[in-house]
mmCIF file of C-alpha atoms in Angstrom:
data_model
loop_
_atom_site.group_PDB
_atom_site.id
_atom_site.type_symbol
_atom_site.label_atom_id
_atom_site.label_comp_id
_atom_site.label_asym_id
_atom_site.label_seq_id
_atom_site.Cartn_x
_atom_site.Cartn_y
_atom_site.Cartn_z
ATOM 1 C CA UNK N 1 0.000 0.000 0.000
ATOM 2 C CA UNK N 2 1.549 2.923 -0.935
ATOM 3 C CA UNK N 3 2.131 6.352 1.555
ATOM 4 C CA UNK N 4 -0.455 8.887 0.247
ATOM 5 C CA UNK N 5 -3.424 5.698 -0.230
ATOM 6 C CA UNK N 6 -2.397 4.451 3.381
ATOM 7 C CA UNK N 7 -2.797 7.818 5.205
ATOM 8 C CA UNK N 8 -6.065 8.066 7.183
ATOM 9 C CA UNK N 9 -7.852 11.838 7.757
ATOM 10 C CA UNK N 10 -7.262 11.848 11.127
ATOM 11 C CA UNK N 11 -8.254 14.656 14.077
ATOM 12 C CA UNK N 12 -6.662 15.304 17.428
ATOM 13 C CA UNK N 13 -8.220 12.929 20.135
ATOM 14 C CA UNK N 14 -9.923 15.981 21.772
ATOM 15 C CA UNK N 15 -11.377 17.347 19.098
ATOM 16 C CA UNK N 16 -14.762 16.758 19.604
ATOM 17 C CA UNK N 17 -14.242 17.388 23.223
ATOM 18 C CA UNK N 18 -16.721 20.129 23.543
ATOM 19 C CA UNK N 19 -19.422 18.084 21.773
ATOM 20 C CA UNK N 20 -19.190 15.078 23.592
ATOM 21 C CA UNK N 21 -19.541 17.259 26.884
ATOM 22 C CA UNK N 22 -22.111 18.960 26.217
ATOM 23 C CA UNK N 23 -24.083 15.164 25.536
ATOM 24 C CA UNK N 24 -22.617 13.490 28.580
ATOM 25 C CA UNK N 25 -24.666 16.606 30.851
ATOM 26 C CA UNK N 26 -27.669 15.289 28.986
ATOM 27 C CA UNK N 27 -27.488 11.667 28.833
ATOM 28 C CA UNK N 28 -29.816 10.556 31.168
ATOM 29 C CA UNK N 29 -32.813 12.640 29.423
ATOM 30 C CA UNK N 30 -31.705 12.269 25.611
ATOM 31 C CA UNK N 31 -31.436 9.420 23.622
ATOM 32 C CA UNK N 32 -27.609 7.575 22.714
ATOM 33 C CA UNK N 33 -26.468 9.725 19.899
ATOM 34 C CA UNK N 34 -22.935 10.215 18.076
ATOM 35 C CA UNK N 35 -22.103 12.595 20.340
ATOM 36 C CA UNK N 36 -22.099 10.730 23.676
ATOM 37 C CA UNK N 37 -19.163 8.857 22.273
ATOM 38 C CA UNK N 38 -16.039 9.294 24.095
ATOM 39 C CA UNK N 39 -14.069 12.133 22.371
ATOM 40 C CA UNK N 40 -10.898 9.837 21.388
ATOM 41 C CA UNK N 41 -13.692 7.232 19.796
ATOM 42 C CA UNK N 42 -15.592 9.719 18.394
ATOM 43 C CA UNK N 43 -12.741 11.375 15.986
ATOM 44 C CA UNK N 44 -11.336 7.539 15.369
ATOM 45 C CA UNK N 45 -14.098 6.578 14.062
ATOM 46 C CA UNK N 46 -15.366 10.129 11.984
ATOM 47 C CA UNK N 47 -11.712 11.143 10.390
ATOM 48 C CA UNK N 48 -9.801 7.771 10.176
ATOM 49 C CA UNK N 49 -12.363 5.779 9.098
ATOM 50 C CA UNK N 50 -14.527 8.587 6.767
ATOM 51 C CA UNK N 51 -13.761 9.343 3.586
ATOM 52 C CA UNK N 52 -14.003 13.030 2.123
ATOM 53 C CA UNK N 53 -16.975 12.876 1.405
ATOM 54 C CA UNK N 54 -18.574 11.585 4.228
ATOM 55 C CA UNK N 55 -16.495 14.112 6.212
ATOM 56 C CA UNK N 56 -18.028 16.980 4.009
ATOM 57 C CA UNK N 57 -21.553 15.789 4.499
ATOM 58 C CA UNK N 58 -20.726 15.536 8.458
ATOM 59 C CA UNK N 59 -19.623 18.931 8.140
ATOM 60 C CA UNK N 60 -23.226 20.268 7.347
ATOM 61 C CA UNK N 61 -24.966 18.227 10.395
ATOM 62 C CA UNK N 62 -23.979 21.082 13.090
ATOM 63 C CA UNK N 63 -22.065 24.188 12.917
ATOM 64 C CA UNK N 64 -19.035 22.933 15.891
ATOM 65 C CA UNK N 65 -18.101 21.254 12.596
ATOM 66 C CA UNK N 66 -18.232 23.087 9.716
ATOM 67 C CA UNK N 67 -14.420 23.218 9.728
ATOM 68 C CA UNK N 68 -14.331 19.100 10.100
ATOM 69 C CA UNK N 69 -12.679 18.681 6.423
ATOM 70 C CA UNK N 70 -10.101 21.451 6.793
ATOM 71 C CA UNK N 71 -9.278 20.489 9.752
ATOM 72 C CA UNK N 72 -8.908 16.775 9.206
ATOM 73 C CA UNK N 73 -6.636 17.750 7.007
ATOM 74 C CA UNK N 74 -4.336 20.229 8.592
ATOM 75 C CA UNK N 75 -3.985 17.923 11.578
ATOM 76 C CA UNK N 76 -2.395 14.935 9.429
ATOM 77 C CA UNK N 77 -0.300 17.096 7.660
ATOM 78 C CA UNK N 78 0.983 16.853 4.159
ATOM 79 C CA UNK N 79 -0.628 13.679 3.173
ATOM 80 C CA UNK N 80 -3.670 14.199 4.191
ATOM 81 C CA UNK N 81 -3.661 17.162 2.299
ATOM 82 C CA UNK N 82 -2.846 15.582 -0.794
ATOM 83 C CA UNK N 83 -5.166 13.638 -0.640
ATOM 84 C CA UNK N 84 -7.901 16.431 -0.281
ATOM 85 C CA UNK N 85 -6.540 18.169 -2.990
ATOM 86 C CA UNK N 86 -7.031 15.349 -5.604
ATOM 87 C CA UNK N 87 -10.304 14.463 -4.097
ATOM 88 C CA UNK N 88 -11.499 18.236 -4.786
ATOM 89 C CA UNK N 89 -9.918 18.246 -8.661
ATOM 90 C CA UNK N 90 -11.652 15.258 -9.748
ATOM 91 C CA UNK N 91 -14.685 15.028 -7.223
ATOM 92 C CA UNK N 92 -15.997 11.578 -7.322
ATOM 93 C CA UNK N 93 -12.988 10.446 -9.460
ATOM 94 C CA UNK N 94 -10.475 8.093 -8.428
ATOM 95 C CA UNK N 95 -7.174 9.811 -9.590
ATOM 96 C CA UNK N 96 -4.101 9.448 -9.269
ATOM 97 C CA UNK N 97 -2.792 13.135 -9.915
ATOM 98 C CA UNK N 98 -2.649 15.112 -13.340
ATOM 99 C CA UNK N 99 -0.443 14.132 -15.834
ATOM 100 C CA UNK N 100 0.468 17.012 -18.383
ATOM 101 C CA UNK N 101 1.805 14.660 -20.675
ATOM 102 C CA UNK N 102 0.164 12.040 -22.539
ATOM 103 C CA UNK N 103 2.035 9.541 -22.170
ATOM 104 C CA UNK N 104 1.973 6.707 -19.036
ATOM 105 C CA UNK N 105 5.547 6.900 -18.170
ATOM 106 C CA UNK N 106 4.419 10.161 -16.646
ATOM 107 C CA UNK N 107 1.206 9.191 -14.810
ATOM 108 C CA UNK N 108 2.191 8.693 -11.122
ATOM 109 C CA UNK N 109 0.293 5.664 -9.949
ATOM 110 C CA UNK N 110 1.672 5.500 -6.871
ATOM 111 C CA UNK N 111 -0.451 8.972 -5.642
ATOM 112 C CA UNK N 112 -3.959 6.917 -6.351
ATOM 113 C CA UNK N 113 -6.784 7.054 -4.342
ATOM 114 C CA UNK N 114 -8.245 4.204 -3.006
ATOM 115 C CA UNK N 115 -11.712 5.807 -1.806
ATOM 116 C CA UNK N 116 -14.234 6.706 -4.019
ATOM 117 C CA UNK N 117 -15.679 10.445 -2.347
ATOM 118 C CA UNK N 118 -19.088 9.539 -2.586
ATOM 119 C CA UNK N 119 -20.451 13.308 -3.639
ATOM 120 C CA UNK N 120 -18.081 15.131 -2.907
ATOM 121 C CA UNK N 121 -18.224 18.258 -4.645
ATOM 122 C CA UNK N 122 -15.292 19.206 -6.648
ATOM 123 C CA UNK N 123 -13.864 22.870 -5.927
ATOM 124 C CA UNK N 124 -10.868 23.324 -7.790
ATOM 125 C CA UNK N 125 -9.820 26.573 -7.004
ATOM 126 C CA UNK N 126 -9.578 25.615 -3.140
ATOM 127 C CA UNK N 127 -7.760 22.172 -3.988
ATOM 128 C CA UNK N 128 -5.029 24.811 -5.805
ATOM 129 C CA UNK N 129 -4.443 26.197 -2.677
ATOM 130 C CA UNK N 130 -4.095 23.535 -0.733
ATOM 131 C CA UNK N 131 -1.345 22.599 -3.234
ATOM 132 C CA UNK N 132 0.598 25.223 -3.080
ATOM 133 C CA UNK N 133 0.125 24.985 0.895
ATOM 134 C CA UNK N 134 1.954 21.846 0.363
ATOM 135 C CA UNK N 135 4.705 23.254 -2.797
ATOM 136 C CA UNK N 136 6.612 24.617 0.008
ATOM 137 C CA UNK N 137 7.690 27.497 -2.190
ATOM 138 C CA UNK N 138 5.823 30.433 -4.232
ATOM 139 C CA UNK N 139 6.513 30.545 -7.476
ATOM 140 C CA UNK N 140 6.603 33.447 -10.029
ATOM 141 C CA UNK N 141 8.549 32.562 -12.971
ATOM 142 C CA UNK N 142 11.278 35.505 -12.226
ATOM 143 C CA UNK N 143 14.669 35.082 -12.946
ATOM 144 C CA UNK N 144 17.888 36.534 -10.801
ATOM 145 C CA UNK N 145 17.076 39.884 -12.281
ATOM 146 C CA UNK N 146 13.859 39.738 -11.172
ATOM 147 C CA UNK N 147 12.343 39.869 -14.458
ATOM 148 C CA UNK N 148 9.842 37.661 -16.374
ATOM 149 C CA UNK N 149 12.009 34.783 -18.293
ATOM 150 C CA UNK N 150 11.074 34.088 -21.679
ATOM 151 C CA UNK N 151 8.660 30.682 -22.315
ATOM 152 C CA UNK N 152 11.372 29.564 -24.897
ATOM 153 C CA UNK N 153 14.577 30.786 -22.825
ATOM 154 C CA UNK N 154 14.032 28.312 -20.121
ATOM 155 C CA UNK N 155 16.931 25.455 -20.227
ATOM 156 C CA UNK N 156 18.019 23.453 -17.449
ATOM 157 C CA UNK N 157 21.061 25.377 -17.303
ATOM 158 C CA UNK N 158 19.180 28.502 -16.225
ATOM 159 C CA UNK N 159 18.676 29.738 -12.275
ATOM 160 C CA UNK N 160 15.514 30.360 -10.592
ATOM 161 C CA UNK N 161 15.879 33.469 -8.235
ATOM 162 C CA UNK N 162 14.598 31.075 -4.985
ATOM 163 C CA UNK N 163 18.321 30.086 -4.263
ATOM 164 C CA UNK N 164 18.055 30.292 -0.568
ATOM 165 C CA UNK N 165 15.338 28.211 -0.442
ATOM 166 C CA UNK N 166 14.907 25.006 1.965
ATOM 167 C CA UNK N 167 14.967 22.709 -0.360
ATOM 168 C CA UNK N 168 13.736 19.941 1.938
ATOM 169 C CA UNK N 169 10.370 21.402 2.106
ATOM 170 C CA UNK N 170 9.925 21.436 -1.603
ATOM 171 C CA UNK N 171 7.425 18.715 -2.864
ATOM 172 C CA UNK N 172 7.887 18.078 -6.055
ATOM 173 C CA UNK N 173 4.150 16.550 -7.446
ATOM 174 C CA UNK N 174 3.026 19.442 -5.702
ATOM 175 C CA UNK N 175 4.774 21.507 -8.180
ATOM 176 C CA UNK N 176 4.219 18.971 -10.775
ATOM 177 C CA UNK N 177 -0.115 19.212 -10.325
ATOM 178 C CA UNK N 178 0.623 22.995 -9.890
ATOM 179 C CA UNK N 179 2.161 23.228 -13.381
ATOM 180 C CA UNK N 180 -0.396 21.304 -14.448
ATOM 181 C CA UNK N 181 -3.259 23.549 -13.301
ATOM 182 C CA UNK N 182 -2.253 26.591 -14.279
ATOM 183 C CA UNK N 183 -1.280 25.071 -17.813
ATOM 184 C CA UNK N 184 -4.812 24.034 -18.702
ATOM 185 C CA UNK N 185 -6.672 27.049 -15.956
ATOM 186 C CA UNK N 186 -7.621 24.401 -13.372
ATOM 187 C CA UNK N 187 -8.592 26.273 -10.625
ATOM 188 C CA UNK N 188 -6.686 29.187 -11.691
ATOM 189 C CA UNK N 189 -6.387 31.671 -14.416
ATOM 190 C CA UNK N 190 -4.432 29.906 -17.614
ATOM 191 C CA UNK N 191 -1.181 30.883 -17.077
ATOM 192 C CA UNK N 192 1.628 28.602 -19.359
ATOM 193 C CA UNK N 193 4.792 30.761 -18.455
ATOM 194 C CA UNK N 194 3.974 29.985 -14.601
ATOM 195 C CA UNK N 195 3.112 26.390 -15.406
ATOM 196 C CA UNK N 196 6.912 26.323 -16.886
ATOM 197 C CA UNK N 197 8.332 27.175 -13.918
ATOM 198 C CA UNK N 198 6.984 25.030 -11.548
ATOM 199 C CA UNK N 199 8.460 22.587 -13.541
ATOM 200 C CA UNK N 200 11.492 24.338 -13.622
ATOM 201 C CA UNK N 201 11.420 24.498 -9.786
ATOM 202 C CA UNK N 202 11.179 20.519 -9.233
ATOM 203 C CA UNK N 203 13.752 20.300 -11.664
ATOM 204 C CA UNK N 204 16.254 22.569 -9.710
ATOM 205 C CA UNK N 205 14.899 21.871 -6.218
ATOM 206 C CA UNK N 206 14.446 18.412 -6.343
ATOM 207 C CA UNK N 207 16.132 16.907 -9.541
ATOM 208 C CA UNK N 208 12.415 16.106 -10.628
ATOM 209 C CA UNK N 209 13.279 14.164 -13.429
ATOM 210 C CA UNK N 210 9.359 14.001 -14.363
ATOM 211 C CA UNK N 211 9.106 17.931 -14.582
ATOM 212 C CA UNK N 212 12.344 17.687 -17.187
ATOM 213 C CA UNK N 213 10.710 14.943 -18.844
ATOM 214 C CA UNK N 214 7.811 17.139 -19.306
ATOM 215 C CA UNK N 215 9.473 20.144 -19.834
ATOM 216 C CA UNK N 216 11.301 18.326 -23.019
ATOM 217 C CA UNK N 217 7.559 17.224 -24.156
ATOM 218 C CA UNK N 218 6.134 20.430 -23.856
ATOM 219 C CA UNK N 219 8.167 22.364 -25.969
ATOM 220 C CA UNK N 220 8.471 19.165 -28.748
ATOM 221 C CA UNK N 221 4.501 18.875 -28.564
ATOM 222 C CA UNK N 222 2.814 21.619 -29.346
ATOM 223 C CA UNK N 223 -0.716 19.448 -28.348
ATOM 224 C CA UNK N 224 0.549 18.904 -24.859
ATOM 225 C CA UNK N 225 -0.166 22.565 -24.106
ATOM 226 C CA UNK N 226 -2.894 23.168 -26.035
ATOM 227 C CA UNK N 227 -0.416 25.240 -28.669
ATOM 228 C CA UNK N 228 0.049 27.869 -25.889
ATOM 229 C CA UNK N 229 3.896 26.821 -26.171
ATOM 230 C CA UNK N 230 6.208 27.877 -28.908
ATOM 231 C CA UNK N 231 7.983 24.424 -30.219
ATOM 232 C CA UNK N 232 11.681 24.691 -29.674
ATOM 233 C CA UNK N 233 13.625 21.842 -30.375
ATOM 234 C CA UNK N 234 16.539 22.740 -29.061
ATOM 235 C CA UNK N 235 14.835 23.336 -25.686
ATOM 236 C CA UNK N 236 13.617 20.448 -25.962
ATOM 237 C CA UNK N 237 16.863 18.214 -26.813
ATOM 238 C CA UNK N 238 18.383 19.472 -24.012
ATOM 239 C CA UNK N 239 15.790 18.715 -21.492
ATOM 240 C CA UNK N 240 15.875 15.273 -22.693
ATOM 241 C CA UNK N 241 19.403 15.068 -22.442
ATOM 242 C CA UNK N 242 19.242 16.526 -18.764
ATOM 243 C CA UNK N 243 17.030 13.619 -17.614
ATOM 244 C CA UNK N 244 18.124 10.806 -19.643
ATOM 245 C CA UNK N 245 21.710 11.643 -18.325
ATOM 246 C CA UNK N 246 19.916 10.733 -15.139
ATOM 247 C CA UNK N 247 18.583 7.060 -16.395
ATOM 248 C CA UNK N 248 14.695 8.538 -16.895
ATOM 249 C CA UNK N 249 14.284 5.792 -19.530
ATOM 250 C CA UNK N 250 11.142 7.724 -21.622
ATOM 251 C CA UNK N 251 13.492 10.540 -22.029
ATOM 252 C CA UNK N 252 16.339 8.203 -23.249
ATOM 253 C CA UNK N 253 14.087 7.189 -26.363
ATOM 254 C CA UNK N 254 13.227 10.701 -27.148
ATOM 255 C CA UNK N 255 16.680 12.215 -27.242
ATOM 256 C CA UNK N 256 17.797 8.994 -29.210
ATOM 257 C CA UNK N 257 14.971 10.190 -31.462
ATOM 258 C CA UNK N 258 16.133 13.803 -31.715
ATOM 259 C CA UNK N 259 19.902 12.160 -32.558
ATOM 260 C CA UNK N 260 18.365 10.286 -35.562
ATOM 261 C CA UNK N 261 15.868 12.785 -36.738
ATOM 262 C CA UNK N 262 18.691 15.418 -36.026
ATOM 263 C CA UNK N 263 15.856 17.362 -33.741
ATOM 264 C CA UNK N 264 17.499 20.103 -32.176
ATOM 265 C CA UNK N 265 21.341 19.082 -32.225
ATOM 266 C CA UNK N 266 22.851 17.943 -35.137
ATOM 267 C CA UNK N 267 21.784 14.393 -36.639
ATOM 268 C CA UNK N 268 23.788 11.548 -35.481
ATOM 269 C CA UNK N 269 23.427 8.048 -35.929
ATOM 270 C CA UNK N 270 25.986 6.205 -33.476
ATOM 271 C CA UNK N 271 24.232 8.488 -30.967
ATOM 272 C CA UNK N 272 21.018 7.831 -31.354
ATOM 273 C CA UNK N 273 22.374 4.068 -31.977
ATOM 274 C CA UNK N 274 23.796 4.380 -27.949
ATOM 275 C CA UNK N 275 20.704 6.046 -26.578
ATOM 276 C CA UNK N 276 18.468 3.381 -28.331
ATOM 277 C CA UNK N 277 20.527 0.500 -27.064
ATOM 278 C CA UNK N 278 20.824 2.523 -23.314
ATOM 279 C CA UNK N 279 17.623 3.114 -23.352
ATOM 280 C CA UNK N 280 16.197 -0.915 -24.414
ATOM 281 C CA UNK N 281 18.596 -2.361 -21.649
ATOM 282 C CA UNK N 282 16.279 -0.265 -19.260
ATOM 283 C CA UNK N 283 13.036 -1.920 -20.368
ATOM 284 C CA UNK N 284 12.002 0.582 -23.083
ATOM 285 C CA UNK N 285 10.284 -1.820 -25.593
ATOM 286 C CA UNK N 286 9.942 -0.205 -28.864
ATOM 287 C CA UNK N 287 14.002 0.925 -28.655
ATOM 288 C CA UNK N 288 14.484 -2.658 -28.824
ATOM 289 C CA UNK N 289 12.902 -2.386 -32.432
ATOM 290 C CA UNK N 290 14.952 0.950 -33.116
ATOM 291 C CA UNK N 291 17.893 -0.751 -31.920
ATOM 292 C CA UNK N 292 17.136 -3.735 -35.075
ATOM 293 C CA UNK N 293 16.411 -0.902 -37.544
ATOM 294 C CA UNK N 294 20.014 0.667 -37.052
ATOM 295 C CA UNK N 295 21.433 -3.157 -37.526
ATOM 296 C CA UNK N 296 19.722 -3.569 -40.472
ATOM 297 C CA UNK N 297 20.359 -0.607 -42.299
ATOM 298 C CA UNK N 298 24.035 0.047 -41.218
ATOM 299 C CA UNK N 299 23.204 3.299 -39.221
ATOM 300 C CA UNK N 300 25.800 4.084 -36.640
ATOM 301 C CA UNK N 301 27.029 0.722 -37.136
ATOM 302 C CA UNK N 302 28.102 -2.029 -39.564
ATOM 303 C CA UNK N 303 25.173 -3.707 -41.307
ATOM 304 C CA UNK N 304 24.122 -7.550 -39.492
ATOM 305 C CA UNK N 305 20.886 -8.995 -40.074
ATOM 306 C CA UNK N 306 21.674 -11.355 -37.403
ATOM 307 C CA UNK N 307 22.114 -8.958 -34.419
ATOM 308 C CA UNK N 308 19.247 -7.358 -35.927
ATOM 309 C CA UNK N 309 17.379 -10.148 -35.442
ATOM 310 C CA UNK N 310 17.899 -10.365 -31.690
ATOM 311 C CA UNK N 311 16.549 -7.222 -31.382
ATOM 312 C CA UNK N 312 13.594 -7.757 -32.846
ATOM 313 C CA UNK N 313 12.851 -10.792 -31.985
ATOM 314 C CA UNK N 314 13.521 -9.005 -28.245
ATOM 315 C CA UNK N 315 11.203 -6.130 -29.178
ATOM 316 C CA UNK N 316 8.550 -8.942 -30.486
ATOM 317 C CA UNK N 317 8.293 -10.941 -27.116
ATOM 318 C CA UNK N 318 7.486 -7.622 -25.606
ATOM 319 C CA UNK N 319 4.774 -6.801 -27.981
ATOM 320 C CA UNK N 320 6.192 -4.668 -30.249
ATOM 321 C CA UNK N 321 4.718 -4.596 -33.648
ATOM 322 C CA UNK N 322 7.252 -3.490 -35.644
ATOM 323 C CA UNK N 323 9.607 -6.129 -33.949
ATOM 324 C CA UNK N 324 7.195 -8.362 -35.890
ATOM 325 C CA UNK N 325 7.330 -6.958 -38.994
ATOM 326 C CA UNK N 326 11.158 -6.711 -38.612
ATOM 327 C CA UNK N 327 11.413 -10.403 -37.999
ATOM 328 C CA UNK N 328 8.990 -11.025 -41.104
ATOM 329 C CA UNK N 329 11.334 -8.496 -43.175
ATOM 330 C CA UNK N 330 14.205 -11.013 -42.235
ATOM 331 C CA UNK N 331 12.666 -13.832 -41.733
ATOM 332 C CA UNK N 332 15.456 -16.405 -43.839
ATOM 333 C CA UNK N 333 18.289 -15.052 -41.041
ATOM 334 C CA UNK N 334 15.789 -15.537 -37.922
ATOM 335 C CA UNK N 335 14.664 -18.899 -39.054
ATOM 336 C CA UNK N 336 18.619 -19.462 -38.973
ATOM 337 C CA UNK N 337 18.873 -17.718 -35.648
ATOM 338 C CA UNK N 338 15.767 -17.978 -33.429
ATOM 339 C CA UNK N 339 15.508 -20.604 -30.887
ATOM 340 C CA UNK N 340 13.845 -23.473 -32.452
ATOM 341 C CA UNK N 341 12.322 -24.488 -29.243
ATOM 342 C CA UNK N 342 10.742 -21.412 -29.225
ATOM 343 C CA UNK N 343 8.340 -23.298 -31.279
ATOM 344 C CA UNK N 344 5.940 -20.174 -31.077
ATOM 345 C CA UNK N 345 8.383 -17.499 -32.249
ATOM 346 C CA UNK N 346 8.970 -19.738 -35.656
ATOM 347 C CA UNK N 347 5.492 -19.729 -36.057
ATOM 348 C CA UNK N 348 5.729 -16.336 -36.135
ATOM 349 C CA UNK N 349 7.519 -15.920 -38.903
ATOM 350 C CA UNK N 350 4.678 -17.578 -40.894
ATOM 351 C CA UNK N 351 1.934 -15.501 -40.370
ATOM 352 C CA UNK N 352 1.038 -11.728 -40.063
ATOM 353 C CA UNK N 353 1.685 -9.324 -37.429
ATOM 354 C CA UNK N 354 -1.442 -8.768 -36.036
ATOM 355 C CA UNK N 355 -1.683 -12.975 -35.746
ATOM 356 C CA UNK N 356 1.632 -12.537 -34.246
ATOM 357 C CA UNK N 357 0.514 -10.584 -31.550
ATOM 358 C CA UNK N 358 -2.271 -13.169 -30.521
ATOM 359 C CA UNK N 359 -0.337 -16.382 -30.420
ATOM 360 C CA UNK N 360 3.116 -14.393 -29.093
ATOM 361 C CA UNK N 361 0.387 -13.602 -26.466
ATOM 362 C CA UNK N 362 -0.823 -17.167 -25.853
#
């Protein structure tokens, strides 16, 4: 179970103190309610075992606690609070936190909820503040001379002007959903340069090599902000070189990409060849397939249909479609090569890709 799933809302033992005194003086003339539970019991059973919702609806039964969700989640701190915040961007929605990017490398599964909120309403602008309650840092977008930094001027080389910061008390999805918000107006007013450095501030404060990662998309993919960012390749090469320098596998692929398309540094093909081949070692499935392509066509390296077959035939067992097709392409060396007890992959070679996929499957 992971940390921010695991945490209960939870409330100081005392909490509903007052309450609970108040029934105790009347016990013997009004029936057992909730509030003749002892105190301790009484905020057990109401924050740790309530979800948001419930807690919101609570909050309407009597005015001692209209504060009950706040409060729940001030007294448990930072997880409890992120928690809250989800629950009020998506409502009802189980979600795991905002993703800015497309892609699933960059979803964050281990921030899921595990409660459905049962009605509780969403209130976006509120959960925004209860994430940058738990940033740890205010963010502007100004740079050391205090001005404004250009959208496309931001490179991982450049210096926020928050320095002196703790950087402890940074929380980097924090930043992350922040970015996020303010990128598409959740919550707050559509603001892209801010969203850009939030990003930048994980990146610097906390080596956040998801906000690089999306940094690198966002100024590649013009759809991943809605076209309110300027492409700049260059930008973007060199945020993907900052994280994959760092083993963040997705951005491995992509700058082995921008080394073959020659995307915003000069096209090279033993690069892209070494960030392909760095990049399938680390579990990246189609770069097993990219890894073939350069084998087969002598890019970067000398031409062998037989190493090119291991690669596909690699990028096949995970799924890959064009690891199929490559094997099919060279199908006289991989009936040389290929296991023949892998009676399946043979089979392979004797049908089409999409039946490939079914009986690799099987």
């Amino acid at each position: 179970m992971t940390k921010e799933s695991s945490a209960k809302r939870t409330l100081s033992e005392l909490y509903f103190a007052n309450d609970t005194k108040k029934a105790h003086a009347d016990e013997e003339t009004a029936p057992l309610t909730l509030e003749t539970l002892p105190p301790e019991l009484l905020a057990i059973s109401l924050a740790g075992y309530a979800d948001w919702g419930d807690l919101a609806k609570l909050a309407c039964v009597q005015s001692s606690w209209k504060n009950l969700v706040a409060d729940s989640a001030e007294f448990q701190g930072r997880d409890s609070k992120w928690q809250l915040a989800m629950s009020l961007l998506h409502g009802d929605d189980k979600h795991a936190g905002n993703s800015i990017c497309r892609h699933g490398e960059l979803e964050s599964e281990e921030r899921a909820l595990t409660g459905n909120n049962r009605g509780l309403q969403r209130n976006e602008s509120l959960a925004v503040k209860y994430l940058q309650e738990i940033a740890g840092i205010s963010v502007d977008g100004r740079g050391n001379n205090g001005e404004f930094l250009d959208l496309k001027s931001v490179l991982p080389g450049d210096q926020s002007s928050d320095e002196a910061i703790d950087h402890g008390m940074v929380d980097e999805p924090a930043l992350i959903e922040l970015a996020n918000c303010y990128l598409h107006g959740i919550g707050v007013e559509r603001n892209p340069q801010l969203a850009i450095h939030y990003l930048v501030t994980a990146y610097h404060c906390k080596k956040s090599l998801r906000a690089a990662h999306t940094l690198a998309m966002l100024y590649e993919y013009p759809d991943m902000s809605c076209d309110q960012i300027k492409i700049d390749v260059v930008a973007a090469f060199e945020w993907f070189k900052a994280a994959a320098a760092n083993e963040h596998v997705p951005s491995m692929a992509e700058l082995a990409l921008c080394y073959e398309l020659g995307c915003g540094v000069e096209q090279d093909d033993s690069e892209a060849l070494e960030w392909y081949t760095k990049a399938a070692n680390k579990g990246c499935s189609p770069s097993h397939y990219s890894v073939g392509e350069h084998f087969e066509e002598a890019r970067g390296v000398r031409m062998d249909h037989e190493e090119a077959v291991l690669w596909y035939y690699k990028a096949a067992k995970l799924g890959e479609e064009d690891g199929f097709n490559g094997l099919k392409r060279l199908k006289d060396t991989a009936r040389r090569i290929i296991p023949e007890c892998d009676h399946g992959a043979m089979n392979l070679l004797n049908v089409d890709a999409q039946a490939m996929g079914v009986m690799m499957n099987e």
